[in-house]
Coordinates of C-alpha atoms in Angstrom, one line a residue:
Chain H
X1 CA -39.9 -16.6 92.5
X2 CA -36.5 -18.9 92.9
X3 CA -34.2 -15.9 93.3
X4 CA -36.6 -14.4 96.0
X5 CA -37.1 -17.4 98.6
X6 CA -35.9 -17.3 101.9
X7 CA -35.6 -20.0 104.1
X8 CA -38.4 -19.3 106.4
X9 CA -37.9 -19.1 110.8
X10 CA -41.6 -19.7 111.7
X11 CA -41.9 -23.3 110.6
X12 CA -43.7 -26.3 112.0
X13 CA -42.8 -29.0 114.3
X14 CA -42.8 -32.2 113.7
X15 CA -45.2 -32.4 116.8
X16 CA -47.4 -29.4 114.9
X17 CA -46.1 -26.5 117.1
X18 CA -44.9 -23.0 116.2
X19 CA -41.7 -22.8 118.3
X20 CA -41.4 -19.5 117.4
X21 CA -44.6 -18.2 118.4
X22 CA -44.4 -20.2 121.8
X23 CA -41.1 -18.8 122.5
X24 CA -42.4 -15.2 121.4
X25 CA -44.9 -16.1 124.4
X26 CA -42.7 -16.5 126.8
X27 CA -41.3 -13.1 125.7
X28 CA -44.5 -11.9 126.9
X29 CA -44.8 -13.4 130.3
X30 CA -41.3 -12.1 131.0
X31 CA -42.8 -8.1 130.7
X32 CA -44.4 -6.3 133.0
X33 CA -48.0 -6.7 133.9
X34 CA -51.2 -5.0 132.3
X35 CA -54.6 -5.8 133.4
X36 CA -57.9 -4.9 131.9
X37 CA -61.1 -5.0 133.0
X38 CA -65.0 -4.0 131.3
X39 CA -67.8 -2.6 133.0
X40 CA -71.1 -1.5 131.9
X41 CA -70.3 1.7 131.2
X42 CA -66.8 1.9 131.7
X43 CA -63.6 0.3 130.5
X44 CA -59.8 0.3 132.7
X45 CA -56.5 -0.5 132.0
X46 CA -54.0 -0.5 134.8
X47 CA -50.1 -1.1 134.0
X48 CA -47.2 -1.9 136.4
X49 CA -44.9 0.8 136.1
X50 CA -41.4 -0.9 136.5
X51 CA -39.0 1.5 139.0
X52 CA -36.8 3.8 136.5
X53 CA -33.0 4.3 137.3
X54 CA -32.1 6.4 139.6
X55 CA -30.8 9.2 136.7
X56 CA -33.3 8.6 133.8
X57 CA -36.6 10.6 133.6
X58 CA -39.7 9.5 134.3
X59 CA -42.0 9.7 131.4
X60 CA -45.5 9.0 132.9
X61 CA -47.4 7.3 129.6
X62 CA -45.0 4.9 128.1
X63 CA -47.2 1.7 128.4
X64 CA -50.8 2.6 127.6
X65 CA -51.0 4.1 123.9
X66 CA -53.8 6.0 122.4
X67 CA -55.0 5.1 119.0
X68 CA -57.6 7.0 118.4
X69 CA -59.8 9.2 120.4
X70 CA -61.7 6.2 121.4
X71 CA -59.4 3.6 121.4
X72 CA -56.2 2.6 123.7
X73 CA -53.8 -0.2 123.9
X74 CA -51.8 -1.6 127.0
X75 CA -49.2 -4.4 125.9
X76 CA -47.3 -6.2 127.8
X77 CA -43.6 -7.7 126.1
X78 CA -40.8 -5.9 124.0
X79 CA -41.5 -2.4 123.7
X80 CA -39.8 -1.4 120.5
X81 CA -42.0 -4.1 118.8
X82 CA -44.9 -2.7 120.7
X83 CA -43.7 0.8 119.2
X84 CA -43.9 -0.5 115.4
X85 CA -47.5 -2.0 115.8
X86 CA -49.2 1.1 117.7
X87 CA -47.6 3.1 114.4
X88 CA -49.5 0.9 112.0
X89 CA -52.3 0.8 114.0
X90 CA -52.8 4.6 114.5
X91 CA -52.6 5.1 110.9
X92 CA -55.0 2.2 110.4
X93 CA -57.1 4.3 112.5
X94 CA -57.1 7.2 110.2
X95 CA -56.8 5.5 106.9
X96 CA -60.1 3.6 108.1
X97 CA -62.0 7.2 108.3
X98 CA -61.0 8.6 105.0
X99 CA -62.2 5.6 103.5
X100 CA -65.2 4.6 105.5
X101 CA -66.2 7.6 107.0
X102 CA -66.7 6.3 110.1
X103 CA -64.1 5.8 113.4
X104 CA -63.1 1.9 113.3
X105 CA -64.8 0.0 115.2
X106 CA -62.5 -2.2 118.1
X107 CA -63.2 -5.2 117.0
X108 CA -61.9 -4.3 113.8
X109 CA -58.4 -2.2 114.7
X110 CA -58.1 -5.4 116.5
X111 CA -58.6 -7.9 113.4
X112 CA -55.9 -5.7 112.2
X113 CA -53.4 -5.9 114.7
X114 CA -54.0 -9.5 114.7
X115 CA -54.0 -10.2 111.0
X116 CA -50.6 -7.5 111.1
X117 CA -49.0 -10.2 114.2
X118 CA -50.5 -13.1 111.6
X119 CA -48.9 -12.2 109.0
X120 CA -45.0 -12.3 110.7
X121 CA -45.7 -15.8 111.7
X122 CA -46.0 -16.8 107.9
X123 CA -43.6 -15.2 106.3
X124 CA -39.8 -15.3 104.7
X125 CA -37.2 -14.5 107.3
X126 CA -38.9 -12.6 109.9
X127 CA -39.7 -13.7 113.5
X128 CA -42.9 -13.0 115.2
X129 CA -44.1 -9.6 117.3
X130 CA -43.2 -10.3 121.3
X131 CA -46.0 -9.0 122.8
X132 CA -49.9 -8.8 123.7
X133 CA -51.8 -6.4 123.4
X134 CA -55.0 -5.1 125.7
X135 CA -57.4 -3.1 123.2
X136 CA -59.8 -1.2 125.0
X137 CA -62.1 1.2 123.7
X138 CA -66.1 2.7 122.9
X139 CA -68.2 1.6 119.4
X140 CA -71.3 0.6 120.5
X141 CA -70.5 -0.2 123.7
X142 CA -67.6 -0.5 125.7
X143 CA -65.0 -3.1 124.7
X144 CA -62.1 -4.9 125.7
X145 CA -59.9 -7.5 123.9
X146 CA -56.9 -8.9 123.6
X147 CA -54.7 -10.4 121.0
X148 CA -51.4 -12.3 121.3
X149 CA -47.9 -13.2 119.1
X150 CA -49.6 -16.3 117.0
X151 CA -52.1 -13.3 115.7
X152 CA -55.4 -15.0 117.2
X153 CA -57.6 -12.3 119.3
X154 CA -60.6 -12.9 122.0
X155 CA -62.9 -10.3 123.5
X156 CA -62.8 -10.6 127.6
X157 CA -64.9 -9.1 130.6
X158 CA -61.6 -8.7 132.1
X159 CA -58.2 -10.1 131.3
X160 CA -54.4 -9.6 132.5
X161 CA -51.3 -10.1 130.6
X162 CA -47.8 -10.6 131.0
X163 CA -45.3 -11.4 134.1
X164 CA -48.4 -13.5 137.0
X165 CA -50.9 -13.1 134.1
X166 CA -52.1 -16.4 135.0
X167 CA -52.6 -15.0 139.3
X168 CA -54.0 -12.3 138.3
X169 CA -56.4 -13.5 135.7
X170 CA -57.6 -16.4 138.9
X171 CA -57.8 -13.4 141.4
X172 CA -60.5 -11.8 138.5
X173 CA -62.4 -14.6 137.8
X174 CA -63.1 -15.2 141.8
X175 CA -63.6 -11.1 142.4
X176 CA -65.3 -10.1 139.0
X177 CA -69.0 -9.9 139.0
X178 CA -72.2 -8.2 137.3
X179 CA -72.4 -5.9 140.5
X180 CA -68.7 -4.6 140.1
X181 CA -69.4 -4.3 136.3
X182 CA -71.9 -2.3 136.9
X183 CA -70.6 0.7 139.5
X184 CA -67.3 2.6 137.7
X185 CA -65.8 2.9 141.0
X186 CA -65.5 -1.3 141.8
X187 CA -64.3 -2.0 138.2
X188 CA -61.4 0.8 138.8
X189 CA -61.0 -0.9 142.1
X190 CA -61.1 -4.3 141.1
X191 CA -58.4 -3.4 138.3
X192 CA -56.0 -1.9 141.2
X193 CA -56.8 -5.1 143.7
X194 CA -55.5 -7.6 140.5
X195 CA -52.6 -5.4 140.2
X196 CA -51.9 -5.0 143.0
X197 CA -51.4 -9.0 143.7
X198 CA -48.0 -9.0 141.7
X199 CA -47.3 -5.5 142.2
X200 CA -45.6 -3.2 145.1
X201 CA -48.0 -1.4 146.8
X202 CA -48.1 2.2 146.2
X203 CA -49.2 4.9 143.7
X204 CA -46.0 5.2 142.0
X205 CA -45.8 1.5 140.5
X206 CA -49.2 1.8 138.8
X207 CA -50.6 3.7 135.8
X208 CA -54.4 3.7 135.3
X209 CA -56.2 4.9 132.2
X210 CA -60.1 5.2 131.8
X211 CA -62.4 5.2 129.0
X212 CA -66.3 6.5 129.0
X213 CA -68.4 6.6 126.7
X214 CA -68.0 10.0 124.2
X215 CA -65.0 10.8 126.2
X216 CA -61.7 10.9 125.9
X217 CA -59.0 8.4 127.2
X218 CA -58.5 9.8 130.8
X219 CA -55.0 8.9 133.0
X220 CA -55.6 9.0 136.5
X221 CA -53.0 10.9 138.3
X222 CA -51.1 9.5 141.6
X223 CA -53.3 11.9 144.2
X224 CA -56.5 9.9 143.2
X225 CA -54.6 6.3 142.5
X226 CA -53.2 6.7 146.1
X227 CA -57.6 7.8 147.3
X228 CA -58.3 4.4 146.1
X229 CA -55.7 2.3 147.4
X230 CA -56.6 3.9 150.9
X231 CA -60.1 2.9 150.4
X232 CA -58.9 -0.7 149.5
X233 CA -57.0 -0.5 152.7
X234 CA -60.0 0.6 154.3
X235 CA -62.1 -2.5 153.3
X236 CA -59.2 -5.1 153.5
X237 CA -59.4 -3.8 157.4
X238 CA -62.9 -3.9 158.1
X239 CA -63.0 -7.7 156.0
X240 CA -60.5 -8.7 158.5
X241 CA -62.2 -7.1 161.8
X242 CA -65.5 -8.9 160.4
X243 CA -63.7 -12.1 160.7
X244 CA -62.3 -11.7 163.7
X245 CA -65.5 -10.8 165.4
X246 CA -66.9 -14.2 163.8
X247 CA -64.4 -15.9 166.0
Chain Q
X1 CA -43.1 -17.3 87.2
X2 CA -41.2 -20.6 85.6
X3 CA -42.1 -19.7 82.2
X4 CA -40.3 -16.3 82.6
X5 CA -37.9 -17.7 83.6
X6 CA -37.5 -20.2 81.2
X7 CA -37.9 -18.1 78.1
X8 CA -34.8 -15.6 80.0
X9 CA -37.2 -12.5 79.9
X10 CA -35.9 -9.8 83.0
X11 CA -38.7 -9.1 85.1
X12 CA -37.7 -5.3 84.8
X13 CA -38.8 -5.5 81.5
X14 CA -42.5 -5.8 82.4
X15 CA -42.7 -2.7 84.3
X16 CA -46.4 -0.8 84.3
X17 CA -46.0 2.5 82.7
X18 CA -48.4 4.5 84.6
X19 CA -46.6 4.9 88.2
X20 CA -50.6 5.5 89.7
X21 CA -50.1 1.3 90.2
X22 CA -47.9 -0.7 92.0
X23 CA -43.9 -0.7 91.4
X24 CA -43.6 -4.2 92.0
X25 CA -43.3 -6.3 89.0
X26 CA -45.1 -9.6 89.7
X27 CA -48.0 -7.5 89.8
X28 CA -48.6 -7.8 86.9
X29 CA -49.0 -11.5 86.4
X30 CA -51.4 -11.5 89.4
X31 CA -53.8 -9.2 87.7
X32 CA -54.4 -11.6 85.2
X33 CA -53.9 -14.9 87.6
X34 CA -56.6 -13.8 90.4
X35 CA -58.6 -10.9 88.2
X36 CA -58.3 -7.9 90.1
X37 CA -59.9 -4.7 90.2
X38 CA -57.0 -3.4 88.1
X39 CA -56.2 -3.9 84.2
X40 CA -53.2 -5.3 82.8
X41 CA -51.5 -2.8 80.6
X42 CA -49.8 -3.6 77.3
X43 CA -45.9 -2.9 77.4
X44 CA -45.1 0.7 76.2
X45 CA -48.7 1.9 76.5
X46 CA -50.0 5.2 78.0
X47 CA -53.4 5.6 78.2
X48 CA -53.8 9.6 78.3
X49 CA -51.6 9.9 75.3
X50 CA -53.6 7.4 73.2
X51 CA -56.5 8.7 74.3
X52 CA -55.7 12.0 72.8
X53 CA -56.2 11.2 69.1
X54 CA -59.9 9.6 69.7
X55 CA -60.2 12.8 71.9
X56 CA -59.5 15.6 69.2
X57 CA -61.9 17.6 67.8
X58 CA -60.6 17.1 64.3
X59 CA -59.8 13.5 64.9
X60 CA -61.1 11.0 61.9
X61 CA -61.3 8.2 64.6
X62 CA -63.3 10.7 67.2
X63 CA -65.7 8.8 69.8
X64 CA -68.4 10.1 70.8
X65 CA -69.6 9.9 74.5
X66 CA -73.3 9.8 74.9
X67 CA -74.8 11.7 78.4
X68 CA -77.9 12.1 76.5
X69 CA -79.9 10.6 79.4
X70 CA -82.0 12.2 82.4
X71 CA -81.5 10.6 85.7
X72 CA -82.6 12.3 89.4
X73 CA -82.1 11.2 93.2
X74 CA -83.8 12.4 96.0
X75 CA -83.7 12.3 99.7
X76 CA -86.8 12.8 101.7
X77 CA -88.7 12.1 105.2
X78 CA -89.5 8.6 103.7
X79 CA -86.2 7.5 101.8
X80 CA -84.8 8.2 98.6
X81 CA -87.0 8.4 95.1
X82 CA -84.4 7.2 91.9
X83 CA -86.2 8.0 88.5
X84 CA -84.5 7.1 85.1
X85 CA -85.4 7.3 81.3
X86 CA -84.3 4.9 78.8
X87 CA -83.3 6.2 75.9
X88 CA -79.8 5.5 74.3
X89 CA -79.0 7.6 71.7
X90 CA -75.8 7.7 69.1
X91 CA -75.6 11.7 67.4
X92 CA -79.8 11.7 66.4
X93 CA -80.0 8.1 65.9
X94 CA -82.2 6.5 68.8
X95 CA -80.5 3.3 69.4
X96 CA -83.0 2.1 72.2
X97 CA -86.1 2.9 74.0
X98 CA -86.0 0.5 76.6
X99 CA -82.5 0.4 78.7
X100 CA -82.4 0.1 82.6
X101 CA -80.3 2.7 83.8
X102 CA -80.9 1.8 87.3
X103 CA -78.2 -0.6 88.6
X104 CA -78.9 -2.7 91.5
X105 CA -75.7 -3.2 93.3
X106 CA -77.6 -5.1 96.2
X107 CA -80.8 -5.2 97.9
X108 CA -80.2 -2.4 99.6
X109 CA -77.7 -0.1 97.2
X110 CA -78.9 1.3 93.7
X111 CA -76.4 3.2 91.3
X112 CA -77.7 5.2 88.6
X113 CA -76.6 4.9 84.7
X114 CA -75.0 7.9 83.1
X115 CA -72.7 8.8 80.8
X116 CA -71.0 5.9 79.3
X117 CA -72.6 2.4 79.8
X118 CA -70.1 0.0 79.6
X119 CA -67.9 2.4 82.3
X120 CA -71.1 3.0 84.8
X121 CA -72.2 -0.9 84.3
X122 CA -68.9 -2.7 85.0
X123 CA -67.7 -0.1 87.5
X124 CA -70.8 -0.5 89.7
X125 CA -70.7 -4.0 89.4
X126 CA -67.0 -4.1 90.9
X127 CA -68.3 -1.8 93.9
X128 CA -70.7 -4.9 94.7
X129 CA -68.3 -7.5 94.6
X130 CA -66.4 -4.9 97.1
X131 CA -69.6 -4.1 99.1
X132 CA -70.9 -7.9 99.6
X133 CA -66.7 -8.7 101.2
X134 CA -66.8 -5.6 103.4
X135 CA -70.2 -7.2 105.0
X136 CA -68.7 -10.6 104.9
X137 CA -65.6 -9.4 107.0
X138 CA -67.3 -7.0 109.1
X139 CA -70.6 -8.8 109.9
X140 CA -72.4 -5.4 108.7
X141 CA -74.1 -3.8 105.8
X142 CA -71.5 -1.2 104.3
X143 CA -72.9 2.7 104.4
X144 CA -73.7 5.0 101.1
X145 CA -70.9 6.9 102.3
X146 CA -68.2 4.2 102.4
X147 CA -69.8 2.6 99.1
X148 CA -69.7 5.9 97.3
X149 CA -66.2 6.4 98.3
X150 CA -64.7 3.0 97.3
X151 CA -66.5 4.0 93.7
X152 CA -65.2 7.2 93.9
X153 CA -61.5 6.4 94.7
X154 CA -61.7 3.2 92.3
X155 CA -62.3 5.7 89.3
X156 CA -59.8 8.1 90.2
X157 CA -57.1 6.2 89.5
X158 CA -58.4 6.1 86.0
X159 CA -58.9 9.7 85.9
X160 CA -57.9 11.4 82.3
X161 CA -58.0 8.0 81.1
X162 CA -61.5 8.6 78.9
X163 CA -63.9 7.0 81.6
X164 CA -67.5 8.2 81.7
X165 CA -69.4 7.6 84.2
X166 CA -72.0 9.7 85.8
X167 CA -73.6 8.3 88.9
X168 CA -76.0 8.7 91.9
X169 CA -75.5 6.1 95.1
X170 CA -78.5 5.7 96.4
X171 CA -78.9 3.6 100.0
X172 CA -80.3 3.3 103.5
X173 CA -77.9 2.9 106.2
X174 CA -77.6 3.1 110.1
X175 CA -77.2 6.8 109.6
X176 CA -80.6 7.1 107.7
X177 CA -81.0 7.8 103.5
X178 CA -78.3 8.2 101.6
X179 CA -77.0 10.0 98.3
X180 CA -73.9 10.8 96.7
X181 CA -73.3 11.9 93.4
X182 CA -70.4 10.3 91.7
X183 CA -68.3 10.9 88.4
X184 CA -65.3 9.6 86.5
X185 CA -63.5 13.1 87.7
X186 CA -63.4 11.9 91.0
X187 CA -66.0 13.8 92.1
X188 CA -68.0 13.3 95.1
X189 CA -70.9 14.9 96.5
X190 CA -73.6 14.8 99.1
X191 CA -77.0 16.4 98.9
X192 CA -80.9 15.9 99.5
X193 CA -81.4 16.4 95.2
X194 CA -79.6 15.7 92.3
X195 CA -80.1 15.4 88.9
X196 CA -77.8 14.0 85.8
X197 CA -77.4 13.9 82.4
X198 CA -78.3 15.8 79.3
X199 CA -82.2 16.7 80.3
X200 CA -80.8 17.1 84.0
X201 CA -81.7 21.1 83.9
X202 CA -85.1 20.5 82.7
X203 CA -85.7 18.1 86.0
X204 CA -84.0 20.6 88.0
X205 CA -86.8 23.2 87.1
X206 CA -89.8 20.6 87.9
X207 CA -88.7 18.9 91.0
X208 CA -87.0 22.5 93.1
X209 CA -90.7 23.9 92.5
X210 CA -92.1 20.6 94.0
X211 CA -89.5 19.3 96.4
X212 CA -90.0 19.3 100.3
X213 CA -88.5 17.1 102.9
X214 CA -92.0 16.0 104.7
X215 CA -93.6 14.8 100.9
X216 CA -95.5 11.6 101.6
X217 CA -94.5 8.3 99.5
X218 CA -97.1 9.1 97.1
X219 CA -96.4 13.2 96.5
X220 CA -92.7 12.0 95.9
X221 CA -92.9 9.3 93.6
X222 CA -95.0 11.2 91.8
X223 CA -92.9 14.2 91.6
X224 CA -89.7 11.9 90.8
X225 CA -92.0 10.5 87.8
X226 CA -93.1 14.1 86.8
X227 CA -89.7 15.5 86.5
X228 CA -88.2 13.1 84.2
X229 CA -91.5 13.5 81.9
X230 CA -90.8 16.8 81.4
X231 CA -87.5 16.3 80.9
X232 CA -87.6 13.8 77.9
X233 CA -90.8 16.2 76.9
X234 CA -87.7 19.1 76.1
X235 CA -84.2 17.3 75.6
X236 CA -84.2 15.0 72.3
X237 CA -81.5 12.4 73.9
X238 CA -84.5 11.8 77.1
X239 CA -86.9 9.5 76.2
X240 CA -88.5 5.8 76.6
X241 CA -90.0 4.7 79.5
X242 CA -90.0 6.0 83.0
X243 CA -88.5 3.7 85.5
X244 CA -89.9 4.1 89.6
X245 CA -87.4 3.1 92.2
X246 CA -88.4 3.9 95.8
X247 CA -85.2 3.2 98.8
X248 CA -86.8 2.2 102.0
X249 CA -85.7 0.9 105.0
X250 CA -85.9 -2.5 104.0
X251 CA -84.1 -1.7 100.5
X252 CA -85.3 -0.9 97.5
X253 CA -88.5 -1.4 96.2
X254 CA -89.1 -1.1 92.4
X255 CA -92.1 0.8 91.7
X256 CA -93.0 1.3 87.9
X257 CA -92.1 1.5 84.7
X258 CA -94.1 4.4 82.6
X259 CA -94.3 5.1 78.7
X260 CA -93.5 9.0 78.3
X261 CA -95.9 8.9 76.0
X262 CA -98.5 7.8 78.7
X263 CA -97.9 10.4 81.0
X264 CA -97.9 12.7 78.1
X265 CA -101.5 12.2 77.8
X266 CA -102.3 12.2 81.5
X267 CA -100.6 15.5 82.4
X268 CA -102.6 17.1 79.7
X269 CA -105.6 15.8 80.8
X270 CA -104.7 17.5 84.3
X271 CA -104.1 21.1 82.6
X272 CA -107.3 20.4 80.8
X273 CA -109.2 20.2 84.5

């Protein structure tokens, strides 16, 4: 309709790029790091917890968001976009199960999210979501995926996102294996170890979240984040002795 | 749209009269464009309120609704049993013997016929056209439940309109057999047994004396094909032929059609013994 049209932001390149959507990309590798990683029978999501002013209060979930009882979603980029999508999402959740019957499945609150970040790249006056998202959650099995600002969305064994995405994603591909997948203790292990490559060391910069089968999302407090990181300790130690006694 | 706009018409002007539908104008247009689930409404129309003098009691232009019909449903250790008659009737006239009131939305999803035709036929053939583009963008057969409920909440919006539509979802899904009862009133219900339509209380009687959950295939059928013989044996608008669906696992699997009249003869014989 003539009196309706808009001149549209998200348009094409000569070249055939989305500026837009690249730039909304580097939005996301400015925030602050989320990591994910999928076991056999377990799924975790670690954040990096950025220090809070010395005045404000420190909430302890801001960053990993439950959408329903068996799904949860890190992101990683602006936060007040993140806010508006977790909104649709949850009530995507619930709209789903009146209609269906049924809890959604992940793969498809995830088609959701993506076609809902799809849909602001194509349309009249409105500029892409900054942020991706880490979908982890229990249908059949446990599942872990991740969708990003151009609205395209890939399930991963384990996957980081935003600020040394790219580090941390090398440090999983070399550390991540079918033994670790398969022993809930590596896999929330392996998930600190990434982080902790582009993070401070310490319980306080982290927040981990769980996610077994038929149970709900579970935080894990600072007492038992700090147990492992002593136990990572442990082993960095005893890797090094072993080394030296090589020589 | 150019020729609108050409012709100087206000979009306001075209605005649906029945708030149940979307406020937005173009709407309209796209209903007719694409072909929707929804109707296109004349300007200045409401339903209810025309509906009202073909409604009356007194009316000269009454219609009349025909439920004359027995259909049944039932779940058991094996699947689900569907038995229809076939007779069509307008006031004492017997229009025809020999209509299907089975509806097979998809190999694996029957609806049942009663009430009015046109409604049940073109309503369940909507829900396949939904059903087959919830598998295609899920990868996965769509549940009775879910399939009973886009039915049910298609027809609502439509409710006090003058649809008629009586019907029994019948499937197999991941969750096992499944049945739901569901009407033009919105209504939607769950249970191992129903039955609908005018002779529906003369099922009732035969198949809660012979129902069990552990029946085998053949005890079943034969109790679906029982009850609606008896049925069209007492209720004038219940007649025709007999038609056998069986729901497995695999789908549905149609089993027989039987003359009344046929089985007439052979439950007498069995008193006889």
């Amino acid at each position: 309709m003539s009196s309706r049209y808009d001149r549209a932001i998200t348009v094409f390149s000569p070249d055939g790029h989305l500026f837009q959507v690249e730039y909304a990309q580097e939005a996301v590798k400015k925030g602050s790091t989320a990591v994910g990683v999928r076991g056999k029978d377990i799924v975790v999501l670690g954040v990096e917890k950025k220090a809070v002013a010395k005045l404000q209060e420190d909430r302890t979930v801001r960053k990993i968001a439950l959408l329903d009882d068996h799904v949860a979603l890190a992101f990683a980029g602006l936060t007040a976009d993140a806010r508006i999508l977790i909104n649709r999402a949850r009530i995507e959740c619930q709209s789903h199960k009146l209609t269906v019957e049924d809890p959604v499945t992940i793969e498809y609150i995830t088609r959701y999210i993506a076609q809902l970040k799809q849909k602001y790249t194509q349309s009249n006056g409105r500029r892409p979501f900054g942020l991706s998202a880490l979908i982890i959650g229990y249908d059949d099995g446990p599942h872990l995926y991740q969708t990003d600002p151009s609205g395209t969305y890939h399930e991963w064994k384990a996957n980081a996102i935003g600020r040394s995405a790219k580090t941390v994603r090398e440090f999983l591909e070399k550390h991540y294996t079918d033994e670790v997948a398969g022993d809930d203790k590596e896999c929330i292990k392996l998930t600190l170890k990434a982080l902790l490559e582009v993070v401070q060391t310490g319980g306080k910069n982290v927040e981990l979240a769980i996610m077994k089968n038929g149970q709900p999302l579970k935080m894990i407090d600072s007492d038992e984040i700090d147990k492992y990181l002593a136990e990572i300790e442990k082993e960095k130690e005893e890797e090094a002795e072993k080394k030296k006694a090589k020589k | 749209m150019a020729l609108a706009d050409v012709c100087g018409i206000k979009q306001n002007q075209f605005s649906l009269s029945g708030s149940a539908f979307r406020s937005d104008t173009s709407e309209l247009f796209r209903d007719v464009e694409v072909g929707s689930n929804n109707f296109s409404m004349p300007f200045n129309f409401d339903p209810v309120e025309n509906l009202q003098q073909f409604q009356q009691q007194d009316s000269k232009v009454k219609i009349h609704f025909d439920h004359g019909t027995t259909t049944l449903a039932f779940k058991f250790k094996h699947g689900v049993v569907v038995a229809v008659d076939s007779r069509a009737t307008a006031g004492p006239y017997i229009a025809s013997q020999t209509v299907k009131k089975v509806i097979e939305i998809n190999p694996y999803l029957l609806g049942t016929m009663a009430g009015g035709a046109a409604d049940c036929s073109y309503w369940e053939r909507v829900l396949a056209k939904q059903c087959r583009i919830y598998e295609l963008r899920n990868k996965e057969r769509i549940s009775v439940a879910a399939a009973s409920k886009l039915l049910a909440n298609m027809v609502y919006n439509y409710k006090g309109m003058g649809l008629s539509m009586g019907t029994m979802i019948c499937g197999w899904d991941k969750k096992g057999p499944g049945l739901y009862y569901v009407d033009s009133d919105g209504e939607r219900l769950t249970n191992n047994l129903f039955s609908v339509g005018s002779g529906s209380v003369y099922a009732y009687g035969v198949l809660d004396s012979g129902y069990k959950w552990d029946l085998s295939v053949k005890e079943a059928l034969d109790l679906g094909q029982r009850a609606i013989y008896h049925a069209t044996f007492r209720d004038a608008y219940s007649g025709g032929v007999v038609n056998l669906y069986h729901m497995k696992e695999t789908g549905w699997e149609f089993i027989s059609r039987t003359d009344t009249a046929e089985l007439h003869y052979k439950f007498q014989d069995e008193k006889k013994k």
